[in-house]
Amino acid sequence: MAAKILLLEDDLSLSEIIEEFLNDEGYEVFLCDNAQEALDMAYERYFDLWILDVKVPLGDGFSLLKELRKSGKQTPAIFMTSLNTTNDLKQGFDAGCDDYIKKPFELAELSIRVKALLKRAFSHKNEDFEDLGDGFRFEFTTQILYHNNKTLTLPSKEIKLLSLLLKNKNNFLSTERIFEELWDYDEEPSELSLRAYVKNLRKILGKEKIINQRGRGYCYG
C-alpha cells in the first residue's frame, strides 16, 4: 500500500511538480493550498507524512503543526520553506517537525528525506507493544497497559504520559515538552498533576522505572 502524504504548498506550479515527482516515487499525495484546509484534512484522514510550507494563506505552517502536535498527532512532518535563518529552523523544530528542507531544493534531496522519515516511522509501527518486565506490557495501538494479560485502568493523562515516555525510552523529556503533549491548548498545565501522574506510574511499575533529573525532565529507562 502506497504511503499517504499530505502536501501543503500554495504555489500551484511547485505543488504540482512535487506531486508528480512523489507519485512517480510510489506515494499517494493529497494537495492543500492553505493552512485551514490542511488542518481539516489532517484531522479527517490518516497520513504517513506531512510536508508543510510555512508561509501559506489562512495561517502558517508553524502554528498548524503546533496545533496538530497539541492534539496528540505524531505523524512525521517536514517543513519545506524559503525561511532559512537559524531562528526559523528553531521555530520549525520547536513546533514539532522531524525535518526541515530549505527552498530551493533538488527533488532528489526531498526524496532522500521522505524515504528516511517513512522508514523510521514504519519501523516504529512494527513495534506495537513494549514489554516492561514483571508481567507488564503496554500496547501502543490500543494505548492499554496490561499486567499478567489483565487490563489496568488508568486515567487518560497517565496513559498518555506512559506512552510518551516509552516512545522516547532512555531519553529525557522536558517538563515543557510533556505539558505540550499531555495538555490541550485550552487547559492549564499543572506541574503538581504531572508529579502525581509520575508517582502513580512508579507505584504500579516500580519507582526505578521513571527517572527525574532537575533541568532535564523525565525519562523511562
Backbone as a chain_set.jsonl record, in Angstrom:
{"seq": "MAAKILLLEDDLSLSEIIEEFLNDEGYEVFLCDNAQEALDMAYERYFDLWILDVKVPLGDGFSLLKELRKSGKQTPAIFMTSLNTTNDLKQGFDAGCDDYIKKPFELAELSIRVKALLKRAFSHKNEDFEDLGDGFRFEFTTQILYHNNKTLTLPSKEIKLLSLLLKNKNNFLSTERIFEELWDYDEEPSELSLRAYVKNLRKILGKEKIINQRGRGYCYG", "coords": {"N": [[0.844, -1.192, 0.0], [0.548, 2.179, -0.882], [2.353, 4.824, 0.659], [0.771, 7.526, 2.308], [0.772, 10.959, 1.725], [0.432, 14.214, 2.942], [0.504, 17.276, 1.379], [1.211, 20.557, 1.84], [1.189, 23.421, 0.113], [1.199, 26.56, -1.339], [1.975, 27.51, -3.772], [0.999, 26.797, -6.821], [2.196, 25.722, -9.186], [4.613, 24.673, -8.205], [3.655, 22.84, -6.306], [2.358, 21.008, -7.94], [4.479, 19.993, -9.416], [5.959, 18.729, -7.38], [4.031, 16.927, -6.49], [3.68, 15.268, -8.773], [6.264, 14.211, -8.956], [6.502, 12.808, -6.478], [4.408, 11.015, -6.772], [5.423, 9.474, -8.871], [7.434, 8.307, -7.446], [6.069, 6.508, -6.022], [4.26, 7.234, -4.048], [1.156, 8.3, -2.511], [-0.357, 11.33, -2.924], [-1.815, 14.145, -1.334], [-3.085, 17.255, -1.971], [-2.969, 20.541, -0.542], [-3.723, 24.025, -0.358], [-3.848, 25.946, 1.573], [-3.646, 26.793, 5.101], [-5.876, 26.163, 6.726], [-7.339, 24.275, 5.263], [-5.467, 22.231, 5.201], [-5.282, 21.636, 7.932], [-7.887, 20.685, 8.479], [-7.911, 18.438, 6.799], [-5.858, 16.914, 7.903], [-6.963, 16.163, 10.313], [-9.161, 14.705, 9.448], [-8.287, 12.588, 7.84], [-6.024, 9.761, 7.64], [-2.539, 10.037, 7.55], [0.764, 9.177, 6.423], [2.833, 10.904, 6.367], [3.483, 14.392, 6.695], [4.093, 17.139, 4.606], [4.982, 20.38, 4.807], [4.579, 23.706, 3.816], [5.489, 26.955, 5.069], [4.792, 29.757, 4.909], [1.772, 30.398, 4.137], [-1.65, 30.868, 2.94], [-4.367, 31.732, 5.223], [-3.248, 31.192, 7.717], [-0.264, 29.706, 9.136], [2.471, 27.433, 8.586], [4.003, 26.731, 10.884], [2.315, 27.308, 13.133], [0.202, 25.661, 12.487], [1.316, 23.044, 12.676], [2.014, 23.025, 15.378], [-0.527, 23.073, 16.578], [-1.555, 20.612, 15.715], [0.248, 18.847, 16.926], [-0.293, 19.378, 19.618], [-2.785, 18.28, 19.786], [-2.212, 15.662, 19.932], [-1.374, 14.261, 17.714], [1.085, 12.424, 16.017], [2.222, 12.21, 13.549], [4.908, 12.047, 11.247], [6.66, 14.998, 10.18], [7.697, 17.318, 7.703], [9.086, 20.463, 7.233], [8.973, 22.643, 4.499], [10.383, 25.209, 3.126], [11.098, 28.686, 2.303], [12.098, 30.145, 4.331], [14.997, 30.572, 6.036], [16.716, 31.139, 8.159], [18.625, 30.671, 11.223], [16.945, 31.062, 13.388], [14.454, 30.615, 12.21], [14.705, 27.907, 11.668], [14.872, 26.919, 14.284], [12.323, 27.632, 15.204], [10.799, 25.938, 13.623], [11.535, 23.317, 14.468], [10.866, 23.546, 17.143], [8.151, 23.699, 16.867], [7.556, 21.134, 16.301], [8.482, 19.64, 14.127], [10.034, 17.009, 12.145], [11.943, 17.16, 10.256], [13.576, 19.564, 8.095], [13.532, 21.326, 5.227], [15.144, 23.492, 3.031], [14.038, 25.881, 0.7], [15.429, 27.048, -2.4], [15.345, 23.574, -3.487], [16.671, 20.369, -4.46], [14.759, 17.856, -6.072], [15.605, 15.287, -5.666], [16.841, 15.451, -3.201], [14.639, 15.923, -1.534], [13.357, 13.478, -1.88], [15.165, 11.71, -0.631], [14.977, 12.548, 2.044], [12.257, 12.117, 2.584], [12.06, 9.308, 2.265], [13.759, 8.463, 4.339], [12.429, 9.388, 6.659], [9.952, 8.035, 6.478], [10.812, 5.391, 6.583], [11.797, 5.278, 9.193], [9.423, 5.841, 10.58], [7.761, 3.686, 9.844], [9.184, 1.58, 10.947], [8.804, 2.064, 13.635], [6.078, 1.596, 13.783], [5.948, -1.128, 13.614], [6.638, -1.888, 16.07], [4.556, -2.727, 18.083], [4.04, -3.155, 20.739], [5.37, -2.808, 24.084], [7.413, -4.599, 26.158], [7.476, -4.453, 29.517], [8.521, -5.836, 31.576], [8.244, -7.909, 34.575], [5.691, -8.902, 34.156], [4.279, -6.841, 32.988], [2.922, -5.106, 30.184], [2.761, -2.845, 27.517], [0.561, -1.711, 25.071], [0.824, 0.049, 22.145], [-0.912, 0.669, 20.019], [-3.518, 0.344, 20.999], [-3.296, 1.741, 23.296], [-3.199, 0.624, 25.885], [-2.439, -0.656, 29.089], [-1.213, -3.654, 30.313], [-1.218, -6.168, 32.872], [0.027, -9.217, 33.586], [-1.593, -10.128, 31.504], [-4.002, -8.917, 32.056], [-6.143, -6.119, 31.864], [-5.177, -2.902, 32.954], [-6.751, -0.201, 34.381], [-6.261, 3.144, 33.86], [-6.071, 6.724, 34.436], [-6.594, 8.932, 31.634], [-4.529, 10.803, 31.067], [-2.357, 9.729, 32.435], [-1.934, 7.411, 30.994], [-1.295, 8.551, 28.512], [1.055, 9.851, 29.251], [2.708, 7.682, 29.969], [2.858, 6.363, 27.49], [4.134, 8.349, 25.954], [6.624, 8.562, 27.291], [7.61, 5.972, 26.878], [7.82, 5.87, 24.098], [9.935, 7.51, 23.798], [12.028, 6.239, 25.026], [14.719, 5.962, 27.323], [15.528, 8.51, 26.85], [15.572, 11.848, 27.974], [12.732, 13.864, 28.625], [11.662, 17.147, 28.564], [9.863, 19.062, 31.056], [8.279, 21.001, 29.846], [7.918, 19.961, 27.258], [6.427, 17.682, 27.85], [4.154, 18.868, 28.942], [3.139, 20.09, 26.616], [2.447, 17.857, 25.114], [0.589, 16.456, 26.682], [-1.398, 18.153, 27.688], [-4.294, 19.856, 26.523], [-4.751, 22.674, 24.279], [-6.486, 24.482, 25.499], [-6.297, 23.974, 28.153], [-4.873, 24.364, 31.429], [-1.61, 23.676, 32.119], [-0.256, 21.616, 34.745], [2.213, 21.307, 37.099], [2.124, 20.006, 39.525], [0.107, 18.126, 39.086], [1.362, 16.616, 37.088], [3.489, 15.514, 38.551], [1.997, 13.92, 40.275], [0.923, 12.058, 38.477], [3.268, 10.784, 37.636], [4.123, 9.71, 40.073], [2.088, 7.842, 40.582], [2.397, 6.088, 38.399], [4.945, 5.119, 38.961], [4.379, 3.772, 41.31], [2.899, 1.67, 40.347], [4.529, 0.443, 38.336], [7.091, 0.39, 39.363], [9.458, 2.165, 41.225], [11.965, 2.741, 40.203], [11.704, 2.807, 37.487], [10.915, 5.196, 36.218], [12.763, 8.003, 35.731], [13.779, 11.082, 37.156], [15.369, 14.106, 36.594], [16.631, 17.152, 37.698], [16.291, 19.96, 35.677], [16.501, 18.461, 33.38], [14.304, 16.825, 33.067], [11.993, 14.124, 32.597], [12.418, 10.562, 32.299], [11.996, 7.331, 30.908], [13.59, 4.5, 31.775]], "CA": [[0.0, 0.0, 0.0], [1.359, 3.392, -1.004], [2.33, 5.757, 1.785], [-0.053, 8.707, 2.035], [1.469, 12.195, 2.093], [-0.27, 15.495, 2.829], [1.418, 18.325, 0.914], [0.694, 21.924, 1.945], [2.01, 24.336, -0.693], [0.283, 27.468, -2.027], [2.476, 27.745, -5.132], [0.374, 25.712, -7.57], [3.128, 25.067, -10.105], [5.551, 23.882, -7.407], [2.955, 21.709, -5.689], [2.089, 20.008, -8.981], [5.76, 19.349, -9.726], [6.28, 17.823, -6.27], [3.036, 15.845, -6.51], [4.016, 14.344, -9.858], [7.506, 13.528, -8.589], [6.245, 11.846, -5.403], [3.59, 9.948, -7.353], [6.347, 8.604, -9.606], [8.21, 7.579, -6.438], [5.199, 5.48, -5.455], [3.467, 7.748, -2.93], [-0.142, 8.912, -2.791], [-0.213, 12.706, -2.436], [-3.028, 14.947, -1.19], [-2.652, 18.65, -2.018], [-3.694, 21.635, 0.116], [-3.061, 25.301, -0.659], [-3.958, 26.871, 2.702], [-3.453, 26.132, 6.394], [-7.132, 25.634, 7.257], [-7.638, 23.051, 4.521], [-4.514, 21.216, 5.661], [-5.677, 21.25, 9.288], [-9.088, 19.85, 8.371], [-7.569, 17.165, 6.182], [-5.025, 16.156, 8.845], [-7.868, 15.588, 11.308], [-10.141, 13.818, 8.823], [-7.657, 11.453, 7.172], [-4.747, 9.256, 8.152], [-1.392, 10.241, 6.666], [2.048, 8.662, 6.899], [3.793, 12.014, 6.399], [3.041, 15.737, 6.306], [5.1, 18.06, 4.078], [4.293, 21.644, 5.04], [5.152, 25.034, 3.616], [5.227, 27.782, 6.258], [4.078, 30.995, 4.551], [0.613, 29.992, 3.344], [-2.87, 31.583, 3.326], [-5.222, 31.282, 6.331], [-2.441, 30.684, 8.82], [1.127, 29.411, 8.773], [2.832, 26.05, 8.853], [4.462, 26.542, 12.262], [1.144, 27.262, 14.017], [-0.56, 24.471, 12.111], [1.922, 21.848, 13.249], [1.88, 23.123, 16.836], [-1.89, 22.669, 16.946], [-1.685, 19.171, 15.496], [1.022, 18.16, 17.964], [-1.014, 19.517, 20.884], [-3.939, 17.381, 19.749], [-1.716, 14.301, 20.126], [-0.965, 13.624, 16.46], [2.531, 12.23, 15.962], [2.627, 11.976, 12.163], [6.16, 12.726, 10.887], [6.421, 16.232, 9.428], [8.824, 18.046, 7.116], [8.834, 21.816, 6.757], [9.568, 22.904, 3.187], [10.153, 26.649, 3.166], [12.179, 29.611, 1.943], [12.612, 30.713, 5.582], [16.231, 29.795, 6.171], [17.61, 31.578, 9.229], [18.719, 29.758, 12.365], [15.734, 31.246, 14.186], [13.38, 29.91, 11.501], [14.939, 26.482, 11.896], [14.495, 26.654, 15.671], [10.867, 27.687, 15.274], [10.271, 24.739, 12.992], [11.706, 22.146, 15.328], [10.065, 23.791, 18.346], [6.754, 23.418, 16.52], [7.381, 19.681, 16.306], [8.829, 18.966, 12.878], [11.07, 15.977, 12.183], [12.975, 17.55, 9.296], [13.392, 20.938, 7.607], [14.225, 21.445, 3.957], [15.115, 24.897, 2.618], [13.875, 26.183, -0.723], [15.109, 25.99, -3.371], [15.985, 22.291, -3.209], [16.581, 19.362, -5.513], [13.748, 16.841, -5.777], [16.307, 14.102, -5.161], [17.045, 15.663, -1.766], [13.342, 15.688, -0.897], [13.131, 12.029, -1.903], [16.008, 11.096, 0.404], [14.429, 12.89, 3.357], [10.964, 11.429, 2.716], [12.311, 7.879, 2.477], [14.35, 8.268, 5.668], [11.397, 9.577, 7.682], [8.969, 6.958, 6.386], [11.454, 4.169, 7.064], [11.815, 5.374, 10.653], [8.046, 5.772, 11.07], [7.243, 2.333, 9.67], [9.861, 0.694, 11.903], [8.131, 2.268, 14.918], [4.752, 0.985, 13.726], [6.086, -2.561, 13.831], [6.839, -2.098, 17.498], [3.204, -2.456, 18.574], [3.95, -3.206, 22.197], [6.621, -2.731, 24.843], [7.461, -5.478, 27.326], [8.036, -3.661, 30.604], [9.012, -6.727, 32.621], [7.389, -8.186, 35.733], [4.32, -9.169, 33.721], [3.651, -5.643, 32.415], [3.063, -4.904, 28.743], [1.989, -1.687, 27.034], [0.266, -1.762, 23.643], [0.751, 1.416, 21.632], [-2.059, 0.888, 19.137], [-4.738, 0.458, 21.802], [-2.998, 2.577, 24.473], [-3.645, -0.144, 27.053], [-1.413, -1.273, 29.926], [-1.624, -4.964, 30.818], [-0.393, -6.856, 33.862], [-0.33, -10.635, 33.504], [-2.66, -10.196, 30.496], [-5.223, -8.255, 32.525], [-6.117, -4.679, 31.612], [-5.134, -1.973, 34.079], [-7.437, 1.045, 34.04], [-5.558, 4.328, 34.352], [-6.554, 7.983, 33.862], [-6.108, 9.125, 30.263], [-3.25, 11.522, 31.023], [-1.296, 8.809, 32.863], [-1.678, 6.548, 29.844], [-0.576, 9.369, 27.523], [2.404, 10.083, 29.766], [3.457, 6.432, 29.837], [3.102, 6.157, 26.064], [5.135, 9.335, 25.532], [7.923, 8.186, 27.862], [8.074, 4.738, 26.242], [8.22, 6.185, 22.721], [11.222, 8.214, 23.895], [12.731, 5.469, 26.053], [16.132, 6.279, 27.579], [15.772, 9.922, 26.528], [14.86, 12.752, 28.88], [11.764, 14.791, 28.058], [11.492, 18.295, 29.45], [8.511, 19.289, 31.569], [7.557, 21.779, 28.841], [7.524, 19.05, 26.171], [5.349, 16.835, 28.368], [2.964, 19.723, 29.011], [2.622, 20.273, 25.258], [1.899, 16.6, 24.614], [-0.483, 15.921, 27.521], [-2.478, 19.106, 27.962], [-4.875, 20.52, 25.366], [-4.413, 24.106, 24.215], [-7.358, 25.271, 26.367], [-6.1, 23.527, 29.53], [-3.724, 24.94, 32.128], [-0.722, 22.606, 32.592], [-0.004, 21.63, 36.186], [3.368, 20.505, 37.493], [1.684, 19.142, 40.624], [-0.606, 16.999, 38.477], [2.361, 15.782, 36.426], [4.183, 14.747, 39.589], [1.062, 12.905, 40.77], [0.865, 11.003, 37.459], [4.533, 10.049, 37.71], [4.108, 8.958, 41.332], [1.198, 6.694, 40.44], [3.025, 5.137, 37.476], [6.036, 4.479, 39.698], [3.77, 2.857, 42.275], [2.452, 0.495, 39.597], [5.589, -0.193, 37.549], [8.359, 0.361, 40.089], [9.988, 3.522, 41.358], [13.188, 2.927, 39.42], [11.406, 2.819, 36.051], [10.829, 6.566, 35.698], [13.828, 8.815, 36.319], [13.591, 12.531, 37.077], [16.568, 14.888, 36.892], [16.39, 18.59, 37.641], [16.81, 20.619, 34.485], [16.451, 17.582, 32.213], [12.945, 16.315, 32.925], [11.663, 12.744, 32.959], [12.908, 9.545, 31.37], [11.734, 5.926, 31.219], [14.83, 3.804, 31.449]], "C": [[0.881, 1.244, 0.0], [1.23, 4.264, 0.237], [1.566, 7.009, 1.373], [0.643, 9.959, 2.575], [0.54, 13.389, 1.904], [0.761, 16.556, 2.458], [0.717, 19.674, 0.984], [1.649, 22.865, 1.22], [1.066, 25.231, -1.497], [0.752, 27.869, -3.425], [2.021, 26.568, -5.995], [1.355, 24.979, -8.468], [4.113, 24.186, -9.349], [4.866, 22.657, -6.812], [2.678, 20.611, -6.71], [3.36, 19.271, -9.381], [6.109, 18.325, -8.65], [5.313, 16.645, -6.249], [3.383, 14.807, -7.571], [5.268, 13.537, -9.517], [7.248, 12.454, -7.533], [5.339, 10.71, -5.872], [4.466, 8.95, -8.106], [7.21, 7.774, -8.657], [7.366, 6.516, -5.732], [4.336, 5.925, -4.293], [2.129, 8.292, -3.423], [-0.154, 10.289, -2.134], [-1.56, 13.423, -2.427], [-2.603, 16.411, -1.062], [-3.574, 19.574, -1.23], [-2.964, 22.929, -0.216], [-3.254, 26.343, 0.43], [-3.955, 26.095, 4.014], [-4.737, 25.506, 6.93], [-7.516, 24.324, 6.572], [-6.726, 21.915, 4.981], [-4.88, 20.716, 7.052], [-6.88, 20.318, 9.249], [-8.744, 18.469, 7.821], [-6.748, 16.292, 7.125], [-5.871, 15.505, 9.932], [-8.778, 14.516, 10.703], [-9.531, 12.541, 8.264], [-6.398, 11.003, 7.91], [-3.672, 9.518, 7.101], [-0.147, 9.628, 7.294], [3.071, 9.779, 7.057], [3.088, 13.311, 6.018], [4.245, 16.502, 5.77], [4.448, 19.438, 4.043], [5.14, 22.856, 4.661], [4.785, 25.868, 4.843], [4.382, 29.005, 5.918], [2.957, 30.656, 3.575], [-0.613, 30.797, 3.777], [-3.58, 30.925, 4.516], [-4.431, 30.667, 7.478], [-0.995, 30.529, 8.403], [1.465, 27.996, 9.217], [3.27, 25.787, 10.276], [3.273, 26.389, 13.215], [0.305, 26.021, 13.751], [0.003, 23.226, 12.78], [1.842, 21.862, 14.769], [0.512, 22.635, 17.285], [-2.076, 21.167, 16.788], [-0.924, 18.379, 16.552], [0.302, 18.236, 19.313], [-2.225, 18.597, 20.942], [-3.525, 15.923, 19.908], [-1.253, 13.611, 18.863], [0.558, 13.602, 16.34], [3.045, 11.948, 14.55], [3.939, 12.711, 11.858], [5.882, 13.932, 9.986], [7.726, 16.845, 8.945], [8.356, 19.457, 6.771], [9.631, 22.038, 5.477], [9.354, 24.388, 2.924], [11.365, 27.454, 2.715], [12.745, 30.307, 3.176], [13.848, 29.921, 5.99], [17.198, 30.293, 7.234], [17.647, 30.536, 10.341], [17.477, 29.854, 13.242], [14.535, 30.553, 13.541], [13.477, 28.409, 11.754], [14.516, 26.087, 13.307], [12.978, 26.647, 15.827], [10.239, 26.418, 14.712], [10.362, 23.517, 13.882], [10.971, 22.315, 16.651], [8.591, 23.486, 18.092], [6.478, 21.925, 16.451], [7.73, 18.969, 15.023], [9.934, 17.931, 13.098], [12.21, 16.292, 11.223], [12.597, 18.912, 8.715], [14.202, 21.072, 6.333], [14.04, 22.866, 3.414], [14.961, 25.014, 1.104], [14.967, 27.152, -1.17], [15.871, 24.705, -3.046], [15.842, 21.381, -4.428], [15.534, 18.326, -5.111], [14.387, 15.569, -5.23], [16.557, 14.223, -3.66], [15.748, 15.423, -1.003], [13.057, 14.196, -0.812], [13.91, 11.323, -0.803], [15.415, 11.33, 1.786], [13.099, 12.177, 3.604], [11.176, 9.953, 3.015], [12.858, 7.609, 3.87], [13.295, 8.382, 6.762], [10.379, 8.449, 7.665], [9.545, 5.639, 6.878], [11.461, 4.137, 8.583], [10.408, 5.198, 11.221], [7.502, 4.356, 10.967], [7.916, 1.354, 10.618], [9.239, 0.838, 13.279], [6.774, 1.584, 14.925], [4.818, -0.51, 13.974], [6.314, -2.897, 15.294], [5.524, -1.777, 18.203], [3.106, -2.465, 20.087], [5.339, -3.154, 22.817], [6.498, -3.646, 26.045], [8.19, -4.739, 28.439], [8.601, -4.519, 31.724], [8.015, -6.9, 33.753], [5.929, -8.369, 35.344], [3.603, -7.983, 33.106], [3.937, -5.553, 30.915], [2.194, -3.721, 28.339], [1.818, -1.801, 25.529], [0.024, -0.347, 23.129], [-0.503, 1.664, 20.802], [-3.348, 1.092, 19.916], [-4.566, 1.365, 23.004], [-3.51, 1.913, 25.756], [-2.437, -0.743, 27.761], [-1.972, -2.571, 30.491], [-0.671, -5.416, 31.916], [-0.866, -8.294, 33.941], [-1.57, -10.827, 32.644], [-3.994, -9.63, 30.955], [-5.073, -6.742, 32.339], [-6.068, -3.885, 32.906], [-5.771, -0.658, 33.633], [-6.733, 2.222, 34.699], [-6.193, 5.579, 33.757], [-5.883, 8.253, 32.51], [-4.751, 9.827, 30.204], [-2.101, 10.646, 31.506], [-0.929, 7.867, 31.728], [-0.892, 7.313, 28.778], [0.866, 9.608, 27.954], [3.259, 8.836, 29.609], [3.817, 6.177, 28.379], [4.198, 7.087, 25.555], [6.525, 8.962, 26.028], [8.484, 6.939, 27.183], [8.523, 4.986, 24.804], [9.57, 6.896, 22.683], [12.112, 7.558, 24.951], [14.219, 5.806, 26.088], [16.52, 7.698, 27.156], [14.949, 10.802, 27.469], [13.935, 13.675, 28.086], [11.564, 15.934, 29.044], [10.044, 18.389, 29.926], [7.673, 20.027, 30.533], [7.078, 20.889, 27.695], [6.361, 18.171, 26.624], [4.057, 17.629, 28.475], [2.317, 19.845, 27.627], [1.918, 19.022, 24.75], [0.648, 16.167, 25.371], [-1.667, 16.859, 27.699], [-2.976, 19.742, 26.673], [-4.602, 22.016, 25.438], [-5.265, 24.954, 25.154], [-7.274, 24.844, 27.828], [-4.866, 24.204, 30.124], [-2.833, 23.807, 32.638], [-0.422, 22.752, 34.076], [1.165, 20.717, 36.517], [3.013, 19.572, 38.639], [0.95, 17.918, 40.085], [0.373, 16.054, 37.801], [3.102, 14.923, 37.442], [3.294, 13.637, 40.138], [0.948, 11.748, 39.781], [2.123, 10.132, 37.513], [4.562, 9.167, 38.953], [3.248, 7.709, 41.209], [1.782, 5.642, 39.503], [4.185, 4.409, 38.151], [5.495, 3.448, 40.68], [3.358, 1.552, 41.586], [3.623, -0.273, 38.997], [6.9, -0.377, 38.298], [9.0, 1.727, 40.071], [11.162, 3.783, 40.435], [12.924, 3.08, 37.92], [11.411, 4.228, 35.452], [11.808, 7.451, 36.458], [13.498, 10.292, 36.137], [14.898, 13.217, 37.453], [16.261, 16.365, 36.709], [17.055, 19.197, 36.398], [16.761, 19.771, 33.227], [15.052, 17.02, 31.976], [12.814, 14.87, 33.342], [12.104, 11.778, 31.864], [12.456, 8.174, 31.839], [12.97, 5.147, 30.801], [14.994, 2.502, 32.197]], "O": [[1.831, 1.35, 0.775], [0.144, 4.422, 0.793], [1.692, 7.49, 0.246], [1.049, 10.005, 3.736], [-0.063, 13.557, 0.845], [1.771, 16.715, 3.143], [-0.259, 19.91, 0.27], [2.778, 23.078, 1.661], [0.229, 24.732, -2.25], [0.005, 28.499, -4.174], [2.585, 25.477, -5.913], [1.353, 23.749, -8.513], [4.421, 23.079, -9.79], [5.431, 21.564, -6.813], [2.752, 19.424, -6.389], [3.329, 18.071, -9.653], [6.504, 17.199, -8.956], [5.716, 15.505, -6.019], [3.378, 13.607, -7.297], [5.325, 12.331, -9.759], [7.717, 11.323, -7.668], [5.484, 9.573, -5.422], [4.279, 7.738, -7.996], [7.66, 6.683, -9.007], [7.883, 5.723, -4.944], [3.738, 5.09, -3.615], [1.984, 8.687, -4.58], [0.019, 10.399, -0.92], [-2.34, 13.326, -3.374], [-1.851, 16.765, -0.154], [-4.795, 19.416, -1.246], [-1.74, 22.942, -0.341], [-2.874, 27.5, 0.25], [-4.226, 24.894, 4.038], [-4.695, 24.429, 7.525], [-7.962, 23.38, 7.225], [-7.168, 20.775, 5.13], [-4.802, 19.518, 7.327], [-6.889, 19.28, 9.911], [-9.23, 17.454, 8.321], [-6.917, 15.073, 7.151], [-5.54, 14.423, 10.418], [-9.123, 13.539, 11.368], [-10.202, 11.509, 8.221], [-5.8, 11.749, 8.686], [-3.87, 9.255, 5.914], [-0.012, 9.564, 8.516], [4.053, 9.633, 7.784], [2.221, 13.334, 5.145], [5.302, 16.516, 6.401], [3.468, 19.642, 3.326], [6.27, 23.011, 5.125], [3.863, 25.514, 5.577], [3.367, 29.259, 6.567], [3.154, 30.628, 2.36], [-0.619, 31.356, 4.874], [-3.417, 29.733, 4.777], [-4.894, 29.732, 8.13], [-0.549, 31.145, 7.435], [0.826, 27.439, 10.109], [2.952, 24.737, 10.834], [3.23, 25.45, 14.01], [-0.232, 25.41, 14.674], [-0.737, 22.446, 13.379], [1.624, 20.819, 15.385], [0.399, 21.879, 18.249], [-2.69, 20.523, 17.638], [-1.407, 17.348, 17.021], [0.292, 17.262, 20.065], [-2.643, 18.183, 22.023], [-4.379, 15.043, 20.007], [-0.78, 12.477, 18.927], [1.228, 14.617, 16.532], [4.178, 11.497, 14.38], [4.063, 13.892, 12.185], [4.988, 13.895, 9.141], [8.721, 16.887, 9.668], [7.343, 19.627, 6.093], [10.803, 21.672, 5.383], [8.256, 24.791, 2.539], [12.498, 26.974, 2.74], [13.765, 30.99, 3.082], [13.755, 28.724, 6.262], [18.371, 29.921, 7.226], [16.809, 29.636, 10.393], [17.01, 28.849, 13.778], [13.699, 29.975, 14.235], [12.48, 27.736, 12.014], [13.881, 25.051, 13.506], [12.414, 25.777, 16.49], [9.27, 25.894, 15.261], [9.394, 22.772, 14.035], [10.501, 21.332, 17.225], [7.873, 23.065, 18.998], [5.328, 21.491, 16.529], [7.332, 17.822, 14.825], [10.662, 17.97, 14.09], [13.311, 15.757, 11.359], [11.453, 19.354, 8.826], [15.426, 20.944, 6.356], [12.921, 23.375, 3.349], [15.651, 24.344, 0.335], [15.388, 28.0, -0.383], [16.92, 24.747, -2.404], [15.002, 21.604, -5.3], [15.437, 17.961, -3.94], [13.781, 14.859, -4.427], [16.495, 13.232, -2.932], [15.754, 14.792, 0.054], [12.572, 13.708, 0.209], [13.38, 10.444, -0.123], [15.359, 10.413, 2.604], [12.846, 11.69, 4.706], [10.542, 9.404, 3.916], [12.465, 6.636, 4.515], [13.267, 7.57, 7.686], [9.982, 7.957, 8.721], [8.845, 4.854, 7.517], [11.169, 3.109, 9.193], [10.215, 4.498, 12.215], [6.853, 3.872, 11.894], [7.286, 0.391, 11.055], [9.148, -0.139, 14.022], [6.356, 1.048, 15.951], [3.866, -1.102, 14.483], [6.196, -4.052, 15.703], [5.373, -0.728, 18.828], [2.201, -1.859, 20.66], [6.345, -3.42, 22.159], [5.587, -3.492, 26.858], [9.377, -4.436, 28.32], [9.106, -3.991, 32.715], [7.06, -6.133, 33.876], [5.031, -8.031, 36.115], [2.435, -8.097, 32.735], [5.029, -5.876, 30.446], [1.042, -3.606, 28.759], [2.792, -1.965, 24.795], [-0.86, 0.361, 23.61], [-1.092, 2.743, 20.871], [-4.18, 1.919, 19.541], [-5.541, 1.727, 23.663], [-4.158, 2.545, 26.59], [-1.528, -1.272, 27.122], [-3.057, -2.594, 31.072], [0.517, -5.097, 31.9], [-2.008, -8.566, 34.311], [-2.478, -11.58, 32.996], [-5.015, -9.848, 30.301], [-4.022, -6.167, 32.619], [-6.82, -4.158, 33.842], [-5.369, -0.077, 32.625], [-6.619, 2.295, 35.922], [-6.793, 5.512, 32.684], [-4.743, 7.848, 32.281], [-3.913, 9.477, 29.374], [-0.975, 10.802, 31.032], [0.245, 7.56, 31.522], [0.064, 6.786, 28.209], [1.784, 9.573, 27.134], [4.405, 8.917, 29.168], [4.953, 5.817, 28.069], [5.084, 6.664, 24.813], [7.496, 9.037, 25.275], [9.687, 6.852, 26.938], [9.492, 4.385, 24.342], [10.261, 6.885, 21.663], [12.849, 8.233, 25.67], [14.883, 5.919, 25.057], [17.703, 8.038, 27.111], [13.776, 10.53, 27.724], [14.299, 14.193, 27.031], [11.323, 15.702, 30.229], [9.127, 17.87, 29.289], [6.494, 19.721, 30.355], [5.956, 21.047, 27.215], [5.419, 17.943, 25.865], [2.985, 17.126, 28.138], [1.101, 19.719, 27.488], [0.916, 19.11, 24.041], [-0.258, 15.577, 24.782], [-2.805, 16.412, 27.844], [-2.174, 20.126, 25.821], [-4.271, 22.557, 26.493], [-4.834, 26.029, 25.572], [-8.073, 25.286, 28.653], [-3.936, 24.567, 29.404], [-3.257, 23.045, 33.508], [-0.343, 23.863, 34.6], [1.124, 19.515, 36.255], [3.542, 18.463, 38.72], [1.148, 16.805, 40.572], [0.243, 14.835, 37.916], [3.316, 13.733, 37.212], [3.773, 12.543, 40.433], [0.885, 10.588, 40.189], [2.048, 8.906, 37.444], [4.979, 8.01, 38.889], [3.632, 6.638, 41.679], [1.681, 4.445, 39.77], [4.38, 3.213, 37.933], [6.082, 2.381, 40.86], [3.456, 0.472, 42.169], [3.704, -1.494, 39.131], [7.727, -1.203, 37.915], [9.078, 2.374, 39.026], [11.342, 4.896, 39.941], [13.827, 3.444, 37.167], [11.855, 4.428, 34.321], [11.696, 7.627, 37.671], [12.998, 10.7, 35.089], [15.468, 12.94, 38.508], [15.7, 16.774, 35.693], [18.233, 18.962, 36.126], [16.954, 20.285, 32.125], [14.659, 16.768, 30.837], [13.434, 14.43, 34.311], [12.156, 12.12, 30.683], [12.521, 7.874, 33.031], [13.348, 5.134, 29.63], [15.996, 1.81, 32.019]]}, "num_chains": 1, "name": "protein.A"}
